[in-house]
Short mmCIF file of C-alpha atoms in Angstrom, two decimals:
data_model
loop_
_atom_site.label_atom_id
_atom_site.label_comp_id
_atom_site.label_asym_id
_atom_site.label_seq_id
_atom_site.Cartn_x
_atom_site.Cartn_y
_atom_site.Cartn_z
CA MET A 1 98.03 64.25 106.84
CA VAL A 2 94.95 65.90 104.99
CA LYS A 3 95.92 67.26 101.67
CA ILE A 4 94.10 70.21 100.09
CA CYS A 5 94.46 71.44 96.52
CA CYS A 6 93.13 74.51 94.95
CA ILE A 7 92.67 74.79 91.19
CA GLY A 8 93.32 78.48 90.29
CA ALA A 9 95.89 80.78 91.83
CA GLY A 10 94.16 84.18 91.39
CA TYR A 11 92.69 86.73 93.89
CA VAL A 12 90.66 84.11 95.71
CA GLY A 13 92.49 80.97 95.50
CA GLY A 14 96.01 82.33 96.49
CA PRO A 15 95.15 84.31 99.67
CA THR A 16 92.60 81.70 100.81
CA MET A 17 94.95 78.92 100.69
CA ALA A 18 97.76 80.81 102.15
CA VAL A 19 95.77 81.51 105.30
CA ILE A 20 94.54 78.07 105.41
CA ALA A 21 98.18 76.73 105.32
CA LEU A 22 99.19 79.28 107.86
CA LYS A 23 96.34 78.50 110.40
CA CYS A 24 96.52 74.58 109.84
CA PRO A 25 100.16 73.66 109.91
CA LEU A 26 99.27 69.96 109.74
CA ILE A 27 97.47 70.27 106.35
CA GLU A 28 99.33 70.21 103.06
CA VAL A 29 97.94 72.86 100.74
CA ALA A 30 99.00 72.91 97.09
CA VAL A 31 97.66 75.88 94.77
CA VAL A 32 97.82 74.73 91.00
CA ASP A 33 97.33 76.85 87.87
CA ILE A 34 97.98 76.15 84.20
CA SER A 35 99.68 79.72 83.96
CA VAL A 36 103.49 79.06 84.30
CA ALA A 37 103.89 82.94 84.62
CA ARG A 38 101.48 83.13 87.52
CA ILE A 39 102.83 80.15 89.53
CA THR A 40 106.47 81.58 88.93
CA ALA A 41 105.29 84.73 90.36
CA TRP A 42 103.74 83.01 93.56
CA ASN A 43 107.16 81.35 94.08
CA SER A 44 109.24 84.63 93.82
CA ASP A 45 109.55 87.69 95.87
CA GLN A 46 107.23 89.55 93.56
CA LEU A 47 103.69 88.00 94.13
CA PRO A 48 101.22 88.30 91.25
CA ILE A 49 98.74 90.15 93.25
CA TYR A 50 99.05 93.06 95.80
CA GLU A 51 97.10 92.55 98.99
CA PRO A 52 98.14 94.10 102.47
CA GLY A 53 99.55 91.31 104.64
CA LEU A 54 99.62 88.55 101.85
CA GLU A 55 103.43 88.43 101.36
CA GLU A 56 104.05 87.88 105.11
CA VAL A 57 101.64 84.86 105.14
CA VAL A 58 102.91 83.45 101.98
CA LYS A 59 106.56 83.68 103.10
CA GLN A 60 105.97 82.00 106.45
CA CYS A 61 104.36 78.89 104.82
CA ARG A 62 105.76 78.54 101.28
CA GLY A 63 107.95 75.44 100.98
CA LYS A 64 106.64 74.04 104.39
CA ASN A 65 103.09 73.13 103.88
CA LEU A 66 102.20 75.63 101.10
CA PHE A 67 103.22 74.88 97.52
CA PHE A 68 102.53 76.70 94.19
CA SER A 69 102.64 74.30 91.31
CA THR A 70 101.70 73.77 87.49
CA ASP A 71 101.67 70.14 87.94
CA VAL A 72 97.84 70.28 88.35
CA GLU A 73 96.90 66.53 87.69
CA ARG A 74 99.38 65.10 90.31
CA HIS A 75 98.11 67.51 93.22
CA VAL A 76 94.57 66.96 92.25
CA SER A 77 94.90 63.19 92.32
CA GLU A 78 96.67 63.28 95.69
CA ALA A 79 94.16 65.64 97.37
CA ASP A 80 91.35 64.91 99.91
CA ILE A 81 89.69 68.18 99.39
CA VAL A 82 89.89 69.99 96.03
CA PHE A 83 88.76 73.78 95.85
CA VAL A 84 87.87 75.04 92.51
CA SER A 85 88.60 78.71 92.11
CA VAL A 86 88.59 79.12 88.37
CA ASN A 87 87.19 82.11 86.31
CA THR A 88 83.41 82.34 85.71
CA PRO A 89 83.32 85.21 83.30
CA THR A 90 80.24 86.58 81.75
CA LYS A 91 79.41 84.93 78.34
CA THR A 92 80.35 87.21 75.32
CA GLN A 93 78.34 85.21 72.82
CA GLY A 94 75.71 82.63 72.46
CA LEU A 95 72.73 81.91 74.78
CA GLY A 96 72.71 84.38 77.66
CA ALA A 97 75.55 86.58 76.16
CA GLY A 98 76.19 89.58 78.24
CA LYS A 99 74.41 88.12 81.48
CA ALA A 100 74.80 84.43 81.93
CA ALA A 101 78.10 82.93 83.43
CA ASP A 102 80.51 81.07 81.24
CA LEU A 103 81.11 77.73 82.89
CA THR A 104 83.77 76.42 80.27
CA TYR A 105 86.54 76.59 82.86
CA TRP A 106 84.55 75.02 85.60
CA GLU A 107 83.38 72.18 83.39
CA SER A 108 86.91 71.31 82.02
CA ALA A 109 88.19 71.44 85.86
CA ALA A 110 85.39 68.92 86.67
CA ARG A 111 86.19 66.63 83.95
CA MET A 112 89.90 66.68 84.85
CA ILE A 113 89.19 65.87 88.58
CA ALA A 114 87.03 63.00 87.48
CA HIS A 115 89.87 61.82 84.98
CA VAL A 116 92.82 61.89 87.50
CA SER A 117 91.01 60.80 90.63
CA LYS A 118 91.80 57.57 92.15
CA SER A 119 90.24 58.09 95.59
CA ASN A 120 87.11 59.63 97.20
CA LYS A 121 87.20 63.40 97.15
CA ILE A 122 85.30 66.56 98.44
CA VAL A 123 85.04 69.07 95.65
CA VAL A 124 84.45 72.53 96.95
CA GLU A 125 83.18 75.37 94.67
CA LYS A 126 85.15 78.42 95.75
CA SER A 127 84.58 80.68 92.52
CA THR A 128 81.37 82.73 92.50
CA VAL A 129 79.08 80.55 90.44
CA PRO A 130 75.54 80.82 89.34
CA VAL A 131 72.90 78.81 91.33
CA LYS A 132 72.69 75.14 90.23
CA THR A 133 76.25 74.98 89.17
CA ALA A 134 76.98 72.39 91.77
CA GLU A 135 74.34 70.26 90.27
CA ALA A 136 75.95 70.47 86.78
CA ILE A 137 79.38 69.78 88.36
CA GLU A 138 77.91 66.76 90.35
CA LYS A 139 76.46 65.18 87.00
CA ILE A 140 79.94 65.61 85.12
CA LEU A 141 81.78 64.05 88.22
CA THR A 142 79.07 61.12 88.78
CA HIS A 143 78.92 60.14 85.04
CA ASN A 144 82.64 59.95 84.92
CA SER A 145 83.49 58.72 88.43
CA LYS A 146 84.78 55.15 87.69
CA GLY A 147 83.39 54.05 91.07
CA ILE A 148 84.75 57.02 93.18
CA ASN A 149 82.74 59.00 95.50
CA PHE A 150 82.52 62.77 94.98
CA GLN A 151 80.82 65.10 97.39
CA ILE A 152 80.13 68.71 96.15
CA LEU A 153 80.27 71.68 98.58
CA SER A 154 79.73 75.18 97.91
CA ASN A 155 81.93 77.41 100.12
CA PRO A 156 81.62 81.04 98.48
CA GLU A 157 84.22 83.53 99.41
CA PHE A 158 83.18 87.00 100.90
CA LEU A 159 86.60 88.57 100.70
CA ALA A 160 86.88 92.36 100.14
CA GLU A 161 89.99 93.35 98.17
CA GLY A 162 92.34 95.51 100.27
CA THR A 163 91.34 93.80 103.37
CA ALA A 164 91.24 90.22 102.14
CA ILE A 165 93.76 88.76 104.59
CA GLN A 166 92.17 90.45 107.52
CA ASP A 167 88.74 89.13 106.29
CA LEU A 168 90.21 85.55 106.12
CA PHE A 169 91.70 85.88 109.57
CA ASN A 170 88.53 87.12 111.11
CA PRO A 171 85.55 86.32 108.86
CA ASP A 172 82.02 87.59 109.55
CA ARG A 173 80.91 84.10 108.53
CA VAL A 174 82.23 81.00 106.66
CA LEU A 175 79.27 79.58 104.50
CA ILE A 176 79.40 75.79 103.59
CA GLY A 177 76.42 74.29 101.55
CA GLY A 178 76.18 70.60 100.82
CA ARG A 179 73.70 67.84 100.20
CA GLU A 180 71.33 66.90 102.88
CA THR A 181 72.49 63.29 102.66
CA PRO A 182 74.69 61.41 105.27
CA ASP A 183 77.62 61.69 102.83
CA GLY A 184 76.85 65.23 102.16
CA GLN A 185 76.66 66.04 105.79
CA LYS A 186 80.13 64.22 106.57
CA ALA A 187 81.69 66.34 103.71
CA ILE A 188 80.38 69.55 105.42
CA GLN A 189 81.72 68.50 108.65
CA ALA A 190 85.16 67.62 107.10
CA LEU A 191 85.42 71.16 105.50
CA LYS A 192 84.09 72.79 108.67
CA ALA A 193 86.80 71.06 110.69
CA VAL A 194 89.52 72.80 108.53
CA TYR A 195 88.04 76.24 109.23
CA ALA A 196 87.39 75.48 112.89
CA HIS A 197 91.22 75.73 113.38
CA TRP A 198 90.66 79.43 113.74
CA VAL A 199 87.07 80.47 113.11
CA PRO A 200 84.60 80.17 115.96
CA GLU A 201 82.06 77.56 115.57
CA ASP A 202 79.01 79.94 115.61
CA ARG A 203 80.45 81.77 112.60
CA ILE A 204 80.51 78.63 110.40
CA LEU A 205 77.06 78.34 108.64
CA THR A 206 75.81 75.32 106.85
CA THR A 207 73.03 75.31 104.48
CA ASN A 208 71.84 73.30 101.47
CA LEU A 209 73.77 73.78 98.18
CA TRP A 210 71.52 76.09 96.52
CA SER A 211 71.23 78.40 99.58
CA ALA A 212 74.91 78.84 99.74
CA GLU A 213 75.14 79.54 96.05
CA LEU A 214 72.50 82.08 95.92
CA SER A 215 73.64 83.81 99.31
CA LYS A 216 76.86 84.88 97.60
CA LEU A 217 75.09 86.38 94.57
CA ALA A 218 72.50 87.93 96.89
CA ALA A 219 75.23 89.50 99.25
CA ASN A 220 77.10 91.23 96.30
CA ALA A 221 73.51 92.35 94.79
CA PHE A 222 72.56 93.93 98.14
CA LEU A 223 75.95 95.79 98.60
CA ALA A 224 75.73 97.01 95.05
CA GLN A 225 72.31 98.19 95.52
CA ARG A 226 73.19 100.27 98.44
CA ILE A 227 75.99 101.91 96.42
CA SER A 228 73.60 102.60 93.52
CA SER A 229 71.03 103.97 96.13
CA VAL A 230 73.51 106.44 97.64
CA ASN A 231 74.75 107.39 94.14
CA ALA A 232 71.26 108.09 92.88
CA MET A 233 70.90 110.48 95.83
CA SER A 234 74.14 112.12 95.05
CA ALA A 235 72.58 113.25 91.69
CA LEU A 236 69.62 114.83 93.70
CA CYS A 237 71.85 116.41 96.27
CA GLU A 238 73.75 118.34 93.50
CA ALA A 239 70.50 119.38 91.98
CA THR A 240 68.93 120.54 95.21
CA GLY A 241 72.11 121.84 97.12
CA ALA A 242 72.02 119.11 99.76
CA ASP A 243 75.45 117.53 100.84
CA VAL A 244 75.34 113.66 100.18
CA SER A 245 77.92 113.04 103.00
CA GLN A 246 75.53 114.67 105.44
CA VAL A 247 72.52 112.66 104.09
CA SER A 248 74.59 109.42 104.32
CA HIS A 249 75.62 110.08 107.78
CA ALA A 250 72.05 110.79 108.90
CA VAL A 251 70.79 107.64 107.05
CA GLY A 252 73.67 105.46 108.35
CA THR A 253 72.97 106.40 112.00
CA ASP A 254 69.59 104.47 111.64
CA THR A 255 70.56 101.08 113.20
CA ARG A 256 68.23 99.30 110.88
CA ILE A 257 70.37 100.57 107.98
CA GLY A 258 73.92 101.10 109.26
CA PRO A 259 76.68 103.21 107.89
CA LYS A 260 78.62 100.81 105.64
CA PHE A 261 78.69 101.11 101.74
CA LEU A 262 77.11 104.48 101.87
CA ASN A 263 79.83 106.65 100.35
CA ALA A 264 78.89 108.27 97.21
CA SER A 265 81.38 107.87 94.26
CA VAL A 266 82.04 107.78 90.63
CA GLY A 267 80.46 104.08 90.78
CA PHE A 268 81.18 100.62 91.92
CA GLY A 269 83.76 98.37 90.38
CA GLY A 270 85.57 95.09 91.08
CA SER A 271 85.33 91.62 89.52
CA CYS A 272 82.11 90.58 91.26
CA PHE A 273 79.37 93.21 91.61
CA GLN A 274 78.27 93.86 88.03
CA LYS A 275 79.06 90.08 87.08
CA ASP A 276 77.01 88.63 89.96
CA ILE A 277 74.01 90.88 89.35
CA LEU A 278 74.07 90.06 85.63
CA ASN A 279 74.02 86.53 86.68
CA LEU A 280 71.12 87.09 89.10
CA ILE A 281 69.22 88.84 86.40
CA TYR A 282 69.74 85.79 83.92
CA ILE A 283 68.57 83.35 86.64
CA CYS A 284 65.50 85.44 87.31
CA GLU A 285 64.73 85.55 83.58
CA CYS A 286 65.20 81.95 83.02
CA ASN A 287 62.62 81.26 85.93
CA GLY A 288 60.05 83.76 84.47
CA LEU A 289 60.69 86.35 87.11
CA THR A 290 60.79 89.47 84.72
CA GLU A 291 59.94 92.01 87.48
CA VAL A 292 62.61 90.84 89.78
CA ALA A 293 65.08 90.76 86.83
CA ASN A 294 64.17 94.42 86.10
CA TYR A 295 64.73 95.43 89.73
CA TRP A 296 68.31 94.26 89.57
CA LYS A 297 68.85 95.74 86.14
CA GLN A 298 68.33 99.14 87.61
CA VAL A 299 71.17 98.81 90.16
CA ILE A 300 73.57 98.52 87.17
CA LYS A 301 71.79 101.07 85.07
CA VAL A 302 72.19 103.70 88.02
CA ASN A 303 75.98 102.61 88.29
CA ASP A 304 76.48 103.28 84.35
CA TYR A 305 74.44 106.57 84.84
CA GLN A 306 76.84 107.66 87.61
CA LYS A 307 79.96 107.23 85.51
CA ASN A 308 78.41 109.07 82.42
CA ARG A 309 77.17 111.80 84.80
CA PHE A 310 80.84 112.37 85.90
CA VAL A 311 82.06 112.45 82.41
CA ASN A 312 79.31 114.92 81.23
CA ARG A 313 80.21 117.03 84.23
CA VAL A 314 83.86 117.06 83.39
CA VAL A 315 83.26 118.08 79.75
CA SER A 316 80.58 120.55 80.36
CA SER A 317 82.50 122.46 83.01
CA MET A 318 85.42 122.84 80.72
CA PHE A 319 83.64 124.97 78.11
CA ASN A 320 81.73 121.85 76.76
CA THR A 321 85.10 120.42 75.12
CA VAL A 322 88.07 118.64 76.43
CA SER A 323 89.61 117.99 72.96
CA GLY A 324 93.34 118.22 73.09
CA LYS A 325 93.24 119.17 76.69
CA LYS A 326 95.46 117.22 79.21
CA ILE A 327 93.39 115.66 82.09
CA ALA A 328 95.25 114.04 84.88
CA VAL A 329 93.66 110.89 86.22
CA LEU A 330 94.55 110.07 89.71
CA GLY A 331 93.73 106.47 90.57
CA PHE A 332 92.90 103.69 88.29
CA ALA A 333 92.25 100.65 90.50
CA PHE A 334 88.59 100.03 91.46
CA LYS A 335 89.34 101.00 95.05
CA LYS A 336 92.36 101.73 97.29
CA ASP A 337 94.76 99.14 98.64
CA THR A 338 94.49 96.92 95.60
CA GLY A 339 96.06 96.88 92.24
CA ASP A 340 92.78 95.23 90.83
CA THR A 341 91.34 97.13 87.80
CA ARG A 342 88.51 94.70 86.84
CA GLU A 343 85.37 96.61 85.98
CA THR A 344 86.95 99.71 87.61
CA PRO A 345 84.82 102.87 86.87
CA ALA A 346 88.09 104.40 85.74
CA ILE A 347 87.94 102.52 82.57
CA ASP A 348 84.60 103.92 81.44
CA VAL A 349 85.50 107.36 82.60
CA CYS A 350 88.65 107.28 80.76
CA LYS A 351 86.98 106.06 77.65
CA GLY A 352 84.37 108.71 77.83
CA LEU A 353 87.06 111.40 78.15
CA LEU A 354 89.05 109.79 75.24
CA GLY A 355 85.79 109.76 73.10
CA ASP A 356 85.87 113.58 73.52
CA LYS A 357 89.56 113.57 72.24
CA ALA A 358 91.08 114.43 75.89
CA ARG A 359 94.84 113.67 76.47
CA LEU A 360 95.15 111.70 79.63
CA SER A 361 98.08 111.40 82.07
CA ILE A 362 97.18 108.57 84.50
CA TYR A 363 98.92 107.76 87.73
CA ASP A 364 97.97 105.11 90.22
CA PRO A 365 100.46 103.73 92.85
CA GLN A 366 99.63 99.94 92.17
CA VAL A 367 98.68 99.52 88.60
CA THR A 368 101.16 99.18 85.72
CA GLU A 369 101.17 100.98 82.43
CA ASP A 370 100.79 97.73 80.65
CA GLN A 371 97.45 96.86 82.68
CA ILE A 372 96.08 100.48 82.02
CA GLN A 373 96.64 100.18 78.29
CA ARG A 374 95.18 96.73 78.19
CA ASP A 375 92.14 97.83 80.06
CA LEU A 376 91.49 100.75 77.94
CA SER A 377 91.82 98.88 74.67
CA MET A 378 89.77 95.73 75.60
CA ASN A 379 86.14 94.97 74.90
CA LYS A 380 83.68 94.67 77.87
CA PHE A 381 83.87 91.20 79.60
CA ASP A 382 87.07 90.14 77.83
CA TRP A 383 89.02 91.09 81.01
CA ASP A 384 87.61 87.95 82.70
CA HIS A 385 88.65 85.42 80.28
CA PRO A 386 92.20 83.97 80.58
CA ILE A 387 95.04 85.99 79.21
CA HIS A 388 95.59 83.71 76.40
CA LEU A 389 92.18 84.48 74.95
CA GLN A 390 92.75 88.16 75.17
CA PRO A 391 94.25 90.56 72.72
CA MET A 392 97.97 89.67 73.03
CA SER A 393 99.56 92.99 72.74
CA PRO A 394 96.70 95.68 72.93
CA THR A 395 97.32 98.69 70.82
CA ALA A 396 98.59 101.43 73.06
CA VAL A 397 96.00 104.26 73.31
CA LYS A 398 98.09 107.17 71.90
CA GLN A 399 96.33 109.76 73.85
CA VAL A 400 97.18 108.11 77.15
CA SER A 401 100.37 108.41 79.08
CA VAL A 402 101.00 106.56 82.38
CA VAL A 403 103.33 108.43 84.81
CA TRP A 404 105.05 107.89 88.16
CA ASP A 405 103.40 110.43 90.46
CA ALA A 406 100.57 112.76 90.94
CA TYR A 407 102.56 115.93 90.33
CA GLU A 408 103.89 114.61 86.94
CA ALA A 409 100.30 113.77 85.89
CA SER A 410 98.86 117.09 86.77
CA LYS A 411 101.78 119.33 85.19
CA ASP A 412 100.34 121.51 82.60
CA ALA A 413 96.89 119.87 82.93
CA HIS A 414 93.40 121.65 82.55
CA GLY A 415 91.80 119.38 85.01
CA ILE A 416 92.15 116.46 87.55
CA CYS A 417 89.84 113.58 88.04
CA ILE A 418 90.35 111.62 91.25
CA LEU A 419 88.88 108.20 90.62
CA THR A 420 90.31 105.98 93.31
CA GLU A 421 90.46 106.91 97.10
CA TRP A 422 94.21 106.34 97.75
CA ASP A 423 95.24 107.81 101.01
CA GLU A 424 98.14 109.76 99.35
CA PHE A 425 95.73 111.83 97.31
CA LYS A 426 94.39 113.51 100.53
CA LYS A 427 98.00 114.58 101.44
CA LEU A 428 99.27 116.10 98.15
CA ASP A 429 100.53 119.61 97.85
CA TYR A 430 97.70 121.01 96.00
CA GLN A 431 99.18 124.38 95.94
CA ARG A 432 102.13 123.11 94.14
CA ILE A 433 99.82 121.24 91.64
CA PHE A 434 97.68 124.45 91.08
CA ASP A 435 100.70 126.43 90.19
CA ASN A 436 101.76 124.05 87.50
CA MET A 437 98.46 123.68 85.95
CA GLN A 438 96.63 125.45 83.12
CA LYS A 439 93.90 128.08 84.41
CA PRO A 440 91.24 127.78 85.26
CA ALA A 441 92.34 124.52 86.95
CA PHE A 442 89.61 122.10 87.63
CA VAL A 443 89.43 119.24 90.23
CA PHE A 444 86.76 116.56 89.68
CA ASP A 445 86.70 114.45 92.73
CA GLY A 446 84.94 111.14 92.16
CA ARG A 447 85.58 109.74 95.62
CA ASN A 448 85.10 112.81 97.96
CA VAL A 449 88.71 112.59 99.21
CA VAL A 450 89.82 116.24 99.08
CA ASP A 451 88.68 119.23 101.31
CA ALA A 452 86.81 121.10 98.45
CA GLU A 453 86.92 124.39 100.37
CA LYS A 454 90.61 124.35 101.01
CA LEU A 455 91.21 123.84 97.36
CA ARG A 456 88.75 126.62 96.33
CA GLU A 457 90.97 128.96 98.50
CA ILE A 458 93.85 128.02 96.58
CA GLY A 459 91.95 128.84 93.28
CA PHE A 460 90.55 125.48 92.05
CA ILE A 461 87.16 124.93 90.49
CA VAL A 462 86.06 121.98 92.43
CA TYR A 463 83.39 119.48 91.80
CA SER A 464 82.66 116.75 94.51
CA ILE A 465 80.14 114.02 93.90
CA GLY A 466 76.86 114.87 95.65
CA LYS A 467 78.13 118.17 97.17
CA PRO A 468 76.63 121.59 96.61
CA LEU A 469 77.95 122.82 93.31
CA ASP A 470 80.55 125.45 92.76
CA PRO A 471 78.90 128.47 91.39
CA TRP A 472 80.93 128.06 88.21
CA LEU A 473 79.45 124.57 87.76
CA LYS A 474 75.83 125.93 88.25
CA ASP A 475 76.28 128.13 85.10
CA MET A 476 77.40 125.23 83.20
CA PRO A 477 74.88 122.33 83.91
CA ALA A 478 75.82 118.80 83.00
CA VAL A 479 73.33 117.18 80.54
CA ALA A 480 73.34 113.55 81.54
#
């Protein structure tokens, strides 16, 4: 029986291994992590991450051929294939701070694999890693190998949160990069055989190591660039009276461009986009490619500009001050159908409003109060370092309350900011919300989820990203 072990039981490792276990009943899959709390959650009825369809998959396999354990060394030593899915956070200090990936956790994983291995192993990079990581890992493994043969493969994940299980069941492509040597090619075939249980052969792409690593960074950079492009257009649409939805639709019907990732919003978030682009920028700079680095820097700058623009619009619309005013924040996760708050635009928007002394009442159907308070009190990039390195009990931000529904959040509020496109926000009883708010009542729709005209008929002053401005807002321009 082939044995697979995955180091790291997070957003990538957990779902990916669960689906491999489901699709390959003859393969034993162990997911290991040093976090006792996280492994306990994977073995309970309350999984540590929310992802539609995940619970059903885990329950079908857990205890049969899918195991979650803190006994890291035993499972690694027994495995034929070891996936490494540990954090690669952005460095917060030292060389490359703020851009380069911190490979501390990767390196310690590699040293541990070398230390406990008694048989040949295929080691698979599953976390997003900067180009040439495989080479560094290879050096650590070969210099500590004690005569054991390690083959390194790059198998980047292309999951979108909220649809991860569907993405795993039916991937656009599976990418496997390896060495162009006989042993390297054999390792590629071994991993290919695992995915071939359910993925059509023509969707399993094989490349050299560096191409696989770079393809992941490139894919995220291209997607982020599309979002920044449409968000840049949204600012121009507001200035000219155009409608960004109409512009996006017109542009998206061009088959060369296509309609995906063309929704204007308050900005992109998630654990990968910003981190991967910063990484790309750092690699470009290290290779003397300043112009290329500057090009990708602009993608992040536009994203930051969009969040600042939104905050400025809120403040300027409400008589240039939100001090002491209650603002309802609907949605905190970086997108719908996930509880993930990593790099969510909501953090910067909330911090911007708190900086102007607003009182925030936040509601998100999947994000806990503890997580929201932690996010609002942490420094940039700290979120991606393991919990034991983060501030243990973040000081609660006093101007923030987290509530159980949208009606409670908006009661007596001066304004509402919609920051996540949860479906339930489209179906709210906005007449009831309006009746319980201070007047004039404002809605700032950062995701274009509400029908602005209907809300205006109720009596709201509505700002929708990239849409023609309400007459009220024209009189109070936002200075970005």
